[in-house]
Coordinates of N, CA, C and O in Angstrom, one line a residue:
M269 N 124.0 86.0 75.5 CA 124.8 86.9 76.3 C 124.4 86.8 77.7 O 123.3 86.6 78.1
Q270 N 125.4 86.8 78.6 CA 125.2 86.7 80.0 C 125.7 87.9 80.7 O 126.6 88.6 80.2
T271 N 125.2 88.2 81.9 CA 125.6 89.4 82.7 C 126.2 88.9 84.0 O 125.7 88.0 84.7
Y272 N 127.3 89.4 84.4 CA 128.0 89.1 85.6 C 128.3 90.4 86.4 O 128.7 91.4 85.7
R273 N 128.1 90.4 87.7 CA 128.4 91.6 88.5 C 129.8 91.6 88.9 O 130.3 90.6 89.4
A274 N 130.4 92.8 88.9 CA 131.8 92.9 89.3 C 132.1 94.3 89.8 O 131.3 95.2 89.5
I275 N 133.2 94.5 90.4 CA 133.7 95.8 90.8 C 135.0 96.1 90.1 O 135.9 95.2 90.1
L276 N 135.1 97.3 89.5 CA 136.4 97.6 88.8 C 137.3 98.1 89.9 O 137.1 99.0 90.6
K277 N 138.5 97.4 89.9 CA 139.6 97.8 90.8 C 140.8 98.1 90.0 O 141.4 97.1 89.5
G278 N 141.1 99.3 89.8 CA 142.2 99.7 88.9 C 141.9 99.3 87.5 O 140.9 99.7 86.9
N279 N 142.7 98.4 86.9 CA 142.5 97.9 85.6 C 141.9 96.5 85.5 O 141.9 95.9 84.5
R280 N 141.4 96.0 86.6 CA 140.8 94.7 86.6 C 139.5 94.6 87.2 O 139.1 95.5 88.0
L281 N 138.7 93.6 86.8 CA 137.4 93.4 87.4 C 137.4 92.4 88.5 O 138.1 91.3 88.3
E282 N 136.8 92.6 89.6 CA 136.7 91.6 90.7 C 135.3 91.2 90.7 O 134.4 92.0 91.0
W283 N 135.0 89.9 90.5 CA 133.6 89.4 90.5 C 133.0 89.5 91.9 O 133.6 89.1 92.8
T284 N 131.8 90.0 92.0 CA 131.1 90.0 93.3 C 130.2 88.8 93.4 O 129.7 88.6 94.5
E285 N 130.0 88.1 92.4 CA 129.2 86.8 92.4 C 130.0 85.8 91.6 O 131.0 86.2 91.0
P286 N 129.6 84.6 91.5 CA 130.3 83.7 90.7 C 130.5 84.2 89.3 O 129.5 84.6 88.6
G287 N 131.7 84.3 88.8 CA 132.0 84.9 87.5 C 132.0 83.9 86.4 O 131.7 82.7 86.6
P288 N 132.2 84.3 85.2 CA 132.2 83.4 84.1 C 133.4 82.4 84.2 O 134.4 82.6 84.8
V289 N 133.2 81.2 83.5 CA 134.2 80.2 83.5 C 134.7 80.0 82.1 O 134.0 80.3 81.1
D290 N 135.9 79.5 82.0 CA 136.4 79.2 80.7 C 136.4 80.3 79.7 O 136.0 80.2 78.5
L291 N 136.8 81.5 80.1 CA 136.9 82.6 79.2 C 138.2 82.5 78.4 O 139.3 82.1 78.9
N292 N 138.1 83.0 77.2 CA 139.3 83.2 76.3 C 140.1 84.3 77.0 O 139.5 85.3 77.4
P293 N 141.4 84.2 77.0 CA 142.2 85.3 77.7 C 142.0 86.6 77.0 O 142.3 87.6 77.6
E294 N 141.6 86.7 75.8 CA 141.4 87.9 75.1 C 139.9 88.0 74.7 O 139.5 88.5 73.6
Q295 N 139.0 87.6 75.6 CA 137.6 87.6 75.4 C 137.1 89.1 75.3 O 137.3 89.8 76.2
P296 N 136.4 89.4 74.2 CA 135.8 90.8 74.2 C 134.7 90.9 75.2 O 133.9 89.9 75.4
V297 N 134.6 92.0 75.9 CA 133.5 92.2 76.9 C 133.0 93.6 76.7 O 133.6 94.5 76.1
E298 N 131.8 93.9 77.2 CA 131.2 95.2 77.3 C 131.0 95.5 78.7 O 130.4 94.6 79.5
V299 N 131.3 96.7 79.2 CA 131.2 97.0 80.6 C 130.2 98.2 80.7 O 130.3 99.2 80.0
T300 N 129.2 98.0 81.6 CA 128.2 99.1 81.8 C 128.5 99.7 83.2 O 128.5 98.9 84.2
I301 N 128.7 101.0 83.2 CA 128.9 101.6 84.5 C 127.6 101.9 85.2 O 126.7 102.6 84.6
L302 N 127.4 101.4 86.4 CA 126.1 101.6 87.1 C 126.2 102.8 87.9 O 127.3 103.2 88.4
E303 N 125.1 103.5 88.1 CA 125.0 104.7 88.9 C 125.3 104.3 90.4 O 125.0 103.3 90.9
E304 N 126.0 105.3 91.0 CA 126.3 105.1 92.4 C 125.0 105.3 93.2 O 124.1 106.0 92.7
P305 N 124.8 104.7 94.4 CA 123.5 104.8 95.1 C 123.2 106.3 95.4 O 122.0 106.7 95.3
H306 N 124.1 107.2 95.7 CA 123.8 108.6 96.0 C 123.2 109.3 94.7 O 122.4 110.2 94.8
Q307 N 123.7 108.9 93.5 CA 123.1 109.5 92.3 C 121.6 109.1 92.2 O 120.8 109.9 91.8
T308 N 121.3 107.8 92.5 CA 119.9 107.4 92.4 C 119.1 108.1 93.4 O 118.0 108.5 93.1
E309 N 119.6 108.3 94.7 CA 118.9 109.1 95.7 C 118.6 110.5 95.2 O 117.5 111.0 95.4
D310 N 119.6 111.2 94.6 CA 119.5 112.5 94.1 C 118.4 112.6 93.0 O 117.6 113.5 93.0
R311 N 118.4 111.6 92.2 CA 117.4 111.6 91.1 C 116.0 111.4 91.7 O 115.1 112.0 91.2
G312 N 115.9 110.6 92.7 CA 114.6 110.4 93.4 C 114.1 111.7 94.0 O 112.9 112.0 93.9
K313 N 115.0 112.5 94.6 CA 114.6 113.7 95.2 C 114.2 114.7 94.2 O 113.2 115.4 94.3
R314 N 114.9 114.8 93.1 CA 114.5 115.7 92.0 C 113.2 115.3 91.4 O 112.4 116.2 91.1
M315 N 112.9 114.0 91.3 CA 111.7 113.6 90.7 C 110.5 113.9 91.7 O 109.5 114.4 91.3
A316 N 110.7 113.8 93.0 CA 109.7 114.1 94.0 C 109.4 115.6 93.9 O 108.3 116.1 94.0
E317 N 110.5 116.4 93.8 CA 110.3 117.9 93.7 C 109.5 118.3 92.4 O 108.6 119.1 92.5
A318 N 109.8 117.6 91.3 CA 109.0 117.9 90.1 C 107.6 117.5 90.2 O 106.7 118.2 89.8
L319 N 107.3 116.3 90.9 CA 105.9 115.9 91.1 C 105.2 116.8 92.0 O 104.0 117.1 91.8
E320 N 105.9 117.4 93.0 CA 105.2 118.3 93.9 C 104.9 119.6 93.1 O 103.8 120.2 93.3
K321 N 105.7 120.1 92.3 CA 105.4 121.3 91.4 C 104.3 121.0 90.5 O 103.4 121.9 90.3
L322 N 104.2 119.8 89.9 CA 103.1 119.4 89.0 C 101.8 119.4 89.8 O 100.8 119.9 89.3
A323 N 101.8 118.9 91.0 CA 100.6 118.8 91.8 C 100.2 120.2 92.2 O 99.0 120.5 92.2
A324 N 101.1 121.1 92.5 CA 100.8 122.4 92.9 C 100.2 123.3 91.8 O 99.5 124.2 92.0
S325 N 100.6 122.9 90.5 CA 100.1 123.7 89.4 C 98.7 123.3 88.9 O 98.2 123.9 88.0
D326 N 98.1 122.3 89.6 CA 96.8 121.8 89.2 C 96.7 121.4 87.7 O 95.8 121.7 87.0
A327 N 97.8 120.8 87.2 CA 97.9 120.4 85.8 C 96.8 119.5 85.3 O 96.4 119.6 84.2
F328 N 96.2 118.7 86.2 CA 95.2 117.8 85.7 C 93.8 118.1 86.4 O 93.0 117.3 86.5
S329 N 93.6 119.4 86.7 CA 92.4 119.8 87.4 C 91.2 119.6 86.5 O 90.0 119.5 87.0
E330 N 91.3 119.6 85.2 CA 90.2 119.5 84.3 C 89.7 118.0 84.2 O 88.6 117.8 83.7
I331 N 90.4 117.1 84.8 CA 89.9 115.7 84.9 C 89.0 115.5 86.1 O 89.5 115.5 87.2
S332 N 87.7 115.3 85.8 CA 86.8 115.2 87.0 C 86.8 113.8 87.6 O 86.6 113.6 88.8
D333 N 86.9 112.8 86.7 CA 86.9 111.4 87.2 C 88.2 110.7 86.7 O 88.2 110.2 85.5
P334 N 89.2 110.6 87.5 CA 90.5 110.0 87.1 C 90.4 108.6 86.6 O 91.0 108.2 85.7
V335 N 89.5 107.8 87.2 CA 89.3 106.4 86.8 C 88.8 106.3 85.4 O 89.3 105.5 84.6
E336 N 87.8 107.1 85.1 CA 87.2 107.1 83.8 C 88.2 107.6 82.8 O 88.3 107.1 81.7
W337 N 88.9 108.6 83.1 CA 89.9 109.2 82.2 C 90.9 108.1 81.9 O 91.3 108.0 80.7
Q338 N 91.4 107.4 82.9 CA 92.4 106.3 82.6 C 91.8 105.2 81.8 O 92.5 104.8 80.9
R339 N 90.6 104.8 82.0 CA 90.0 103.8 81.1 C 89.9 104.3 79.7 O 90.2 103.6 78.7
E340 N 89.5 105.5 79.5 CA 89.5 106.1 78.1 C 90.8 106.1 77.5 O 91.0 105.8 76.3
I341 N 91.8 106.6 78.2 CA 93.2 106.6 77.7 C 93.7 105.3 77.2 O 94.4 105.1 76.3
R342 N 93.4 104.2 78.0 CA 93.9 102.9 77.8 C 93.1 102.1 76.8 O 93.5 101.0 76.4
K343 N 92.0 102.6 76.2 CA 91.2 101.9 75.2 C 92.1 101.6 74.0 O 92.9 102.4 73.6
D344 N 91.9 100.4 73.5 CA 92.6 100.0 72.3 C 92.1 100.8 71.1 O 90.9 101.0 71.0
R345 N 93.0 101.3 70.3 CA 92.7 102.1 69.2 C 93.3 101.4 67.9 O 94.3 100.8 68.0
P346 N 92.6 101.6 66.8 CA 93.2 101.0 65.6 C 94.5 101.6 65.3 O 94.7 102.8 65.4
L347 N 95.5 100.8 64.9 CA 96.8 101.4 64.5 C 96.8 101.8 63.1 O 96.1 101.2 62.2
P348 N 97.4 102.9 62.8 CA 97.5 103.4 61.4 C 98.0 102.4 60.5 O 99.0 101.7 60.8
G349 N 97.4 102.2 59.3 CA 97.9 101.3 58.3 C 97.6 99.9 58.6 O 98.1 99.0 57.8
R350 N 96.8 99.6 59.6 CA 96.4 98.2 59.8 C 94.9 98.1 59.8 O 94.2 98.9 60.4
D351 N 94.4 97.1 59.1 CA 93.0 96.8 59.1 C 92.6 95.9 60.2 O 93.3 94.9 60.4
V352 N 91.6 96.3 61.0 CA 91.2 95.5 62.1 C 90.1 94.5 61.8 O 89.3 94.7 61.0

């Protein structure tokens, strides 16, 4: 499967980069609608606000040494149902 970038104009796609060659006139395709840049910016603002609230709540204040905590969290653990 290959991906090609295009812009939808009415009922047709206009390739923004070199498009596919030798397509069957009735070639099945799947189209993914990408978010508009302003939607991404809004999401970034919302995420920043959520992180600010999290920081203000002292949610992780019980962690005295963040580096050690991260090492402990990332340790490999035996997976259930697997003999190591």
